[in-house]
């Protein structure tokens, strides 16, 4: 694509830049720090934040009384990527105000961290084209080159937009000009962060985006120039066993099954946006769906058959965490082990209801995106236990599955007892078809609300909503070693 021939030179020059760390904070600012010294070098307050209550931070009663509630002024995630425009490569930072009342997104050229250049800011109140779609955007912005050659920022429009409908937003990377891909007229709705798919990874062009909405629907969006109507296609509606729609507020993750070539999306359901969500005990679920396949019925059945097109997996065993033990112990849970045959023939994916086998419905939900670690799919759940939205108490799980069958890891992945070994002591007992079997732990439970883990090598680092942190050894991946290539040595 345009500019690809000069990218190697640009990337080599990046090594000579002044290293910088960028952080968005609830003082309303985007901060830049010198990564070597920690000295702050730059700060920016989005204009929409200034006009949407930032002054209340100086009120002595801020966060203490209902009339001056705590606000998430600038708590959105940041993305930095290299893009090509105006005949040159640039490194661009994009951030959003997240759950804050400003409903804004902004971009900077950070090619030279010592000379940061403002590009644009868009907000729900700017009066420009399609601004009525902009809501409180959660999740990480996606910077991608779409199939018409345009570099863009792709975001779900989030929640509480003026229009009140769900839409995929595409911002021009250089100007912020906004194109909105509509879903339908359903109101009190909003779209979560998208997963963006490259049909041919060798050319770097993104062709399709997938995202979920508050009403439990999964949508696909054609990003090619042929989609002149800028509309989405509904693929699936997530409902629990009672037929109640399950909101999708986490971003989606996309991946390709190397065996079948099918493209999947993965996500969990649930909402954690307002005080009413704290006491909601409706059953939420974890899903893996086939959204592209040479067998077209696997995709079409998602819409026509719903849950019945999927194979059900379960949480088959669980041990609760015990923070009072000496030393404190982690919880552990296991999922349906891989059966023979695996049960996926003719199925369009899998689902797992997030219902504890020992406690029943606890309001467990997934509100952050899944991630891949080695050959496994990793998901994080939370179980709120507070009535005060500003008091982040509760519990949660970090879990791992085989992504393309929805079954328990075939070998030990989590070192749940912390002894540095991956052996039978990291397995738990489960009753399968009336017999007791021992399964590798497919999840670890914490007595605080966990955020998505970060993996450094095989070490899993976890932060919690109460400000604490933890680490856990993992096996990095599971499964037997397989030959991927070979070389024959001939004695001449």
Coordinates of N, CA and C in Angstrom, one line a residue, residues 40-200:
X40 N 7.4 15.3 33.7 CA 6.3 15.5 32.8 C 6.7 16.5 31.8
X41 N 6.4 16.2 30.5 CA 6.8 17.1 29.4 C 5.7 17.7 28.6
X42 N 4.4 17.2 28.9 CA 3.3 17.7 28.1 C 2.0 17.4 28.8
X43 N 1.0 18.2 28.7 CA -0.3 17.9 29.2 C -1.4 18.5 28.3
X44 N -2.5 17.9 28.2 CA -3.6 18.4 27.4 C -4.9 18.1 28.0
X45 N -5.8 19.1 28.1 CA -7.2 18.9 28.6 C -8.1 19.1 27.4
X46 N -8.8 18.0 27.0 CA -9.8 18.2 25.9 C -10.8 19.3 26.2
X47 N -11.0 20.1 25.1 CA -12.0 21.2 25.3 C -13.3 20.8 25.8
X48 N -13.8 19.6 25.4 CA -15.1 19.1 25.8 C -15.1 18.8 27.3
X49 N -13.9 18.4 27.9 CA -13.8 18.2 29.3 C -14.0 19.5 30.1
X50 N -13.3 20.5 29.6 CA -13.4 21.8 30.3 C -14.9 22.3 30.4
X51 N -15.6 22.1 29.3 CA -17.0 22.6 29.3 C -18.0 21.6 29.9
X52 N -17.5 20.5 30.4 CA -18.4 19.5 31.0 C -18.1 19.1 32.4
X53 N -17.9 20.2 33.2 CA -17.9 20.0 34.6 C -16.5 19.9 35.3
X54 N -15.4 20.1 34.5 CA -14.1 19.9 35.1 C -13.9 20.8 36.4
X55 N -14.5 22.0 36.4 CA -14.4 22.9 37.5 C -14.9 22.3 38.8
X56 N -15.7 21.2 38.8 CA -16.2 20.7 40.0 C -15.1 19.9 40.8
X57 N -14.0 19.7 40.2 CA -12.9 19.0 40.9 C -12.4 19.9 42.1
X58 N -12.6 21.2 41.9 CA -12.2 22.2 43.0 C -13.2 22.3 44.1
X59 N -14.4 21.7 44.0 CA -15.4 21.8 45.0 C -15.1 20.9 46.2
X60 N -15.0 21.4 47.4 CA -14.7 20.6 48.6 C -15.6 19.4 48.8
X61 N -16.8 19.4 48.2 CA -17.8 18.3 48.4 C -17.7 17.4 47.2
X62 N -16.7 17.5 46.3 CA -16.6 16.7 45.1 C -16.6 15.2 45.5
X63 N -17.5 14.4 45.0 CA -17.6 13.0 45.2 C -18.2 12.6 46.6
X64 N -18.5 13.6 47.4 CA -19.0 13.3 48.7 C -20.5 13.5 48.8
X65 N -21.1 14.2 47.9 CA -22.6 14.4 48.0 C -23.2 14.2 46.6
X66 N -24.5 13.8 46.6 CA -25.1 13.5 45.3 C -25.1 14.6 44.3
X67 N -25.1 15.9 44.8 CA -25.2 17.0 43.9 C -23.8 17.3 43.2
X68 N -22.7 16.7 43.7 CA -21.4 16.9 43.1 C -20.8 15.5 43.0
X69 N -21.3 14.6 42.1 CA -20.8 13.2 42.1 C -19.5 13.1 41.4
X70 N -18.8 12.0 41.7 CA -17.5 11.7 41.1 C -17.8 11.5 39.6
X71 N -16.9 12.0 38.7 CA -17.0 11.9 37.3 C -15.7 11.3 36.7
X72 N -15.9 10.5 35.6 CA -14.7 10.0 34.9 C -14.3 11.0 33.8
X73 N -13.5 12.0 34.2 CA -13.3 13.1 33.2 C -12.5 12.6 32.0
X74 N -11.5 11.8 32.2 CA -10.7 11.5 31.0 C -10.1 10.1 31.3
X75 N -10.9 9.1 31.4 CA -10.5 7.8 31.8 C -10.4 6.8 30.7
X76 N -10.5 7.2 29.4 CA -10.5 6.3 28.3 C -9.2 5.8 28.0
X77 N -9.1 4.7 27.2 CA -7.9 4.1 26.8 C -7.2 4.8 25.7
X78 N -5.9 4.6 25.6 CA -5.0 5.2 24.5 C -4.5 4.2 23.6
X79 N -4.4 4.6 22.3 CA -3.8 3.8 21.3 C -2.7 4.6 20.5
X80 N -1.6 4.0 20.3 CA -0.5 4.7 19.5 C -0.2 3.8 18.3
X81 N -0.1 4.3 17.1 CA 0.2 3.5 15.9 C 0.9 4.4 14.9
X82 N 1.6 3.7 14.0 CA 2.3 4.4 12.9 C 1.3 4.4 11.7
X83 N 1.1 5.6 11.1 CA 0.1 5.8 10.0 C 0.8 6.6 8.9
X84 N 0.2 6.6 7.7 CA 0.8 7.3 6.5 C -0.2 8.3 6.0
X85 N 0.2 9.6 6.0 CA -0.6 10.6 5.3 C 0.3 11.8 4.9
X86 N -0.2 12.6 4.1 CA 0.5 13.8 3.6 C 1.9 13.4 3.1
X87 N 2.0 12.2 2.4 CA 3.2 11.7 1.8 C 4.3 11.4 2.8
X88 N 4.0 11.2 4.1 CA 4.9 10.8 5.1 C 4.3 9.9 6.1
X89 N 5.2 9.2 6.8 CA 4.8 8.4 8.0 C 4.7 9.2 9.2
X90 N 3.8 8.9 10.1 CA 3.6 9.6 11.4 C 3.3 8.6 12.4
X91 N 3.6 8.9 13.7 CA 3.1 8.2 14.8 C 2.0 9.0 15.5
X92 N 0.8 8.4 15.6 CA -0.3 9.1 16.1 C -0.9 8.5 17.4
X93 N -1.2 9.3 18.3 CA -1.9 8.9 19.6 C -3.3 9.2 19.5
X94 N -4.2 8.3 19.9 CA -5.7 8.6 19.9 C -6.2 8.1 21.3
X95 N -7.0 9.0 21.9 CA -7.6 8.7 23.2 C -9.0 9.1 23.3
X96 N -9.7 8.6 24.2 CA -11.1 9.0 24.5 C -11.3 9.4 25.9
X97 N -12.4 10.1 26.2 CA -12.7 10.5 27.6 C -13.5 9.3 28.3
X98 N -13.7 8.2 27.6 CA -14.2 7.0 28.3 C -15.6 7.3 28.8
X99 N -15.8 7.0 30.1 CA -17.1 7.1 30.8 C -17.4 8.5 31.2
X100 N -16.5 9.5 30.8 CA -16.7 10.8 31.3 C -17.9 11.5 30.5
X101 N -18.4 12.6 31.1 CA -19.5 13.4 30.5 C -19.2 14.1 29.2
X102 N -17.8 14.3 29.0 CA -17.4 15.0 27.8 C -17.8 14.3 26.5
X103 N -17.8 13.0 26.5 CA -18.1 12.2 25.2 C -17.2 12.7 24.1
X104 N -15.9 12.5 24.2 CA -15.0 13.1 23.3 C -13.9 12.1 22.9
X105 N -13.3 12.3 21.8 CA -12.1 11.6 21.3 C -11.1 12.6 20.7
X106 N -9.8 12.3 20.8 CA -8.8 13.3 20.4 C -7.6 12.6 19.8
X107 N -6.8 13.3 19.0 CA -5.7 12.7 18.3 C -4.5 13.7 18.3
X108 N -3.3 13.1 18.5 CA -2.1 13.9 18.4 C -1.0 13.2 17.5
X109 N -0.2 14.0 16.8 CA 1.0 13.5 16.2 C 2.1 13.5 17.2
X110 N 2.6 12.3 17.6 CA 3.6 12.2 18.6 C 4.9 11.6 17.9
X111 N 5.0 11.8 16.6 CA 6.2 11.4 15.9 C 7.5 11.8 16.6
X112 N 7.5 13.1 17.0 CA 8.6 13.7 17.8 C 8.0 14.0 19.2
X113 N 8.3 13.1 20.2 CA 7.7 13.3 21.6 C 8.1 14.6 22.2
X114 N 9.2 15.3 21.7 CA 9.6 16.6 22.2 C 8.8 17.8 21.6
X115 N 8.1 17.4 20.5 CA 7.3 18.5 19.8 C 6.0 17.9 19.3
X116 N 5.1 17.6 20.3 CA 3.8 16.9 20.1 C 2.9 17.9 19.4
X117 N 2.2 17.4 18.3 CA 1.3 18.3 17.5 C -0.1 17.8 17.6
X118 N -1.0 18.8 18.0 CA -2.4 18.5 18.0 C -3.0 18.3 16.6
X119 N -3.8 17.2 16.5 CA -4.4 16.9 15.2 C -5.9 17.3 15.2
X120 N -6.7 16.7 16.1 CA -8.1 17.1 16.2 C -8.8 16.5 17.5
X121 N -9.9 17.1 17.7 CA -10.8 16.6 18.8 C -12.2 16.6 18.3
X122 N -12.9 15.5 18.6 CA -14.3 15.5 18.2 C -15.1 15.1 19.5
X123 N -16.3 15.7 19.6 CA -17.2 15.5 20.8 C -18.6 15.5 20.4
X124 N -19.5 15.0 21.3 CA -20.9 15.0 21.0 C -21.5 16.4 20.9
X125 N -20.8 17.4 21.4 CA -21.4 18.7 21.3 C -20.7 19.6 20.3
X126 N -19.9 19.1 19.4 CA -19.2 20.0 18.5 C -20.0 20.5 17.3
X127 N -21.2 19.9 17.1 CA -22.1 20.4 16.0 C -21.6 20.0 14.6
X128 N -20.6 19.1 14.5 CA -20.1 18.7 13.2 C -20.9 17.4 12.8
X129 N -20.6 17.0 11.5 CA -21.3 15.9 10.9 C -21.2 14.7 11.8
X130 N -22.4 14.0 12.1 CA -22.5 12.8 12.8 C -22.1 12.9 14.3
X131 N -22.0 14.1 14.8 CA -21.6 14.2 16.2 C -22.7 13.6 17.2
X132 N -23.9 13.5 16.7 CA -25.0 13.0 17.5 C -24.8 11.5 17.8
X133 N -23.9 10.8 17.1 CA -23.6 9.4 17.4 C -22.6 9.2 18.5
X134 N -21.8 10.2 18.8 CA -20.7 10.1 19.8 C -21.3 10.0 21.2
X135 N -20.9 8.9 21.9 CA -21.4 8.7 23.2 C -20.1 8.6 24.1
X136 N -20.4 7.9 25.3 CA -19.3 7.6 26.2 C -18.6 6.4 25.8
X137 N -17.5 6.5 25.1 CA -16.8 5.4 24.4 C -15.9 4.7 25.3
X138 N -16.1 3.4 25.4 CA -15.2 2.6 26.3 C -14.4 1.6 25.4
X139 N -13.4 1.1 25.9 CA -12.5 0.2 25.1 C -11.4 1.0 24.4
X140 N -10.5 0.2 23.8 CA -9.3 0.8 23.1 C -9.6 1.2 21.7
X141 N -9.3 2.4 21.3 CA -9.5 2.8 19.9 C -8.6 1.9 19.0
X142 N -9.1 1.6 17.8 CA -8.4 0.8 16.8 C -8.0 1.7 15.7
X143 N -6.7 1.8 15.4 CA -6.2 2.5 14.3 C -5.8 1.5 13.2
X144 N -6.5 1.7 12.0 CA -6.3 0.7 10.9 C -6.4 1.4 9.6
X145 N -5.8 0.7 8.6 CA -6.0 1.2 7.2 C -7.1 0.3 6.6
X146 N -8.2 0.9 6.2 CA -9.3 0.2 5.6 C -9.1 -0.1 4.1
X147 N -9.9 -0.9 3.6 CA -9.7 -1.5 2.2 C -9.8 -0.4 1.1
X148 N -10.2 0.8 1.4 CA -10.2 1.8 0.4 C -8.9 2.7 0.5
X149 N -8.0 2.2 1.4 CA -6.7 2.9 1.5 C -6.6 4.0 2.5
X150 N -7.7 4.2 3.3 CA -7.8 5.3 4.2 C -7.3 4.9 5.6
X151 N -6.5 5.6 6.3 CA -6.1 5.4 7.6 C -7.2 6.0 8.5
X152 N -7.7 5.2 9.5 CA -8.8 5.7 10.3 C -8.7 5.2 11.7
X153 N -9.5 5.9 12.6 CA -9.7 5.4 13.9 C -11.1 4.8 14.0
X154 N -11.2 3.5 14.4 CA -12.5 2.8 14.5 C -12.9 2.6 16.0
X155 N -14.1 3.0 16.3 CA -14.6 2.9 17.7 C -16.1 2.6 17.7
X156 N -16.5 1.8 18.7 CA -18.0 1.8 18.9 C -18.4 3.1 19.5
X157 N -19.6 3.5 19.2 CA -20.0 4.9 19.6 C -20.3 5.0 21.1
X158 N -20.3 3.9 21.8 CA -20.5 4.0 23.2 C -21.9 4.2 23.7
X159 N -22.0 4.9 24.8 CA -23.3 4.9 25.5 C -23.8 6.4 25.7
X160 N -25.1 6.5 25.8 CA -25.7 7.8 26.1 C -25.4 8.9 25.1
X161 N -25.4 8.4 23.8 CA -25.2 9.4 22.7 C -26.5 10.2 22.5
X162 N -26.5 11.3 21.8 CA -27.7 12.1 21.6 C -28.7 11.3 20.7
X163 N -28.2 10.5 19.7 CA -29.0 9.7 18.9 C -29.6 8.5 19.6
X164 N -28.8 8.0 20.6 CA -29.3 6.9 21.4 C -29.2 5.5 20.7
X165 N -28.7 5.4 19.5 CA -28.6 4.2 18.7 C -27.1 3.7 18.7
X166 N -27.0 2.4 18.3 CA -25.6 1.9 18.2 C -25.0 2.1 16.8
X167 N -23.8 2.5 16.8 CA -23.1 2.7 15.5 C -21.6 2.5 15.6
X168 N -21.0 2.1 14.5 CA -19.5 2.1 14.4 C -19.1 3.4 13.9
X169 N -18.1 4.0 14.5 CA -17.6 5.3 14.1 C -16.2 5.2 13.5
X170 N -16.1 5.8 12.4 CA -14.8 5.8 11.6 C -14.3 7.3 11.5
X171 N -13.2 7.6 12.2 CA -12.7 9.0 12.1 C -11.5 9.0 11.2
X172 N -11.4 10.0 10.3 CA -10.2 10.1 9.5 C -9.1 10.5 10.4
X173 N -7.9 9.8 10.2 CA -6.8 9.9 11.1 C -6.2 11.3 11.1
X174 N -6.3 12.0 10.0 CA -5.6 13.3 9.9 C -6.6 14.4 10.3
X175 N -7.9 14.3 10.0 CA -8.8 15.4 10.2 C -9.8 15.2 11.2
X176 N -10.1 14.0 11.6 CA -11.2 13.7 12.5 C -12.6 13.7 11.8
X177 N -12.6 13.8 10.5 CA -13.9 13.7 9.8 C -14.6 12.4 10.1
X178 N -15.9 12.4 10.4 CA -16.5 11.2 11.0 C -17.5 10.6 10.0
X179 N -17.4 9.3 9.8 CA -18.3 8.5 9.0 C -19.0 7.5 10.0
X180 N -20.3 7.4 10.1 CA -21.0 6.5 11.0 C -21.6 5.4 10.3
X181 N -21.3 4.2 10.7 CA -22.0 3.0 10.2 C -23.1 2.6 11.1
X182 N -24.4 2.8 10.7 CA -25.5 2.6 11.5 C -25.8 1.1 11.7
X183 N -26.6 0.8 12.7 CA -27.1 -0.6 13.0 C -28.6 -0.6 12.7
X184 N -29.4 -0.3 13.6 CA -30.9 -0.1 13.4 C -31.4 1.0 14.3
X185 N -32.7 1.1 14.4 CA -33.3 2.3 15.1 C -33.5 2.0 16.5
X186 N -33.1 0.9 17.0 CA -33.3 0.6 18.5 C -32.6 1.6 19.3
X187 N -33.3 2.2 20.3 CA -32.7 3.3 21.1 C -32.3 2.7 22.5
X188 N -31.8 3.6 23.3 CA -31.2 3.3 24.6 C -30.1 2.2 24.4
X189 N -29.4 2.4 23.3 CA -28.4 1.5 22.8 C -27.0 2.1 22.6
X190 N -26.0 1.3 22.4 CA -24.7 1.8 22.1 C -23.8 0.6 21.7
X191 N -22.7 0.9 20.9 CA -21.9 -0.1 20.4 C -20.6 -0.1 21.2
X192 N -20.1 -1.4 21.5 CA -18.8 -1.5 22.3 C -17.7 -1.5 21.3
X193 N -16.4 -1.6 21.8 CA -15.2 -1.5 21.0 C -15.2 -2.6 20.0
X194 N -14.8 -2.3 18.7 CA -14.8 -3.4 17.7 C -13.6 -4.2 17.6
X195 N -13.7 -5.4 17.1 CA -12.6 -6.2 16.6 C -12.5 -6.0 15.1
X196 N -11.3 -5.6 14.6 CA -11.1 -5.3 13.2 C -10.3 -6.4 12.5
X197 N -10.8 -6.9 11.4 CA -10.2 -8.1 10.8 C -9.6 -7.8 9.4
X198 N -8.4 -8.3 9.2 CA -7.6 -8.2 8.0 C -7.9 -9.4 7.1
X199 N -8.5 -9.3 6.0 CA -8.8 -10.5 5.2 C -7.5 -11.1 4.7
X200 N -6.5 -10.2 4.3 CA -5.2 -10.7 3.9 C -4.1 -9.9 4.7

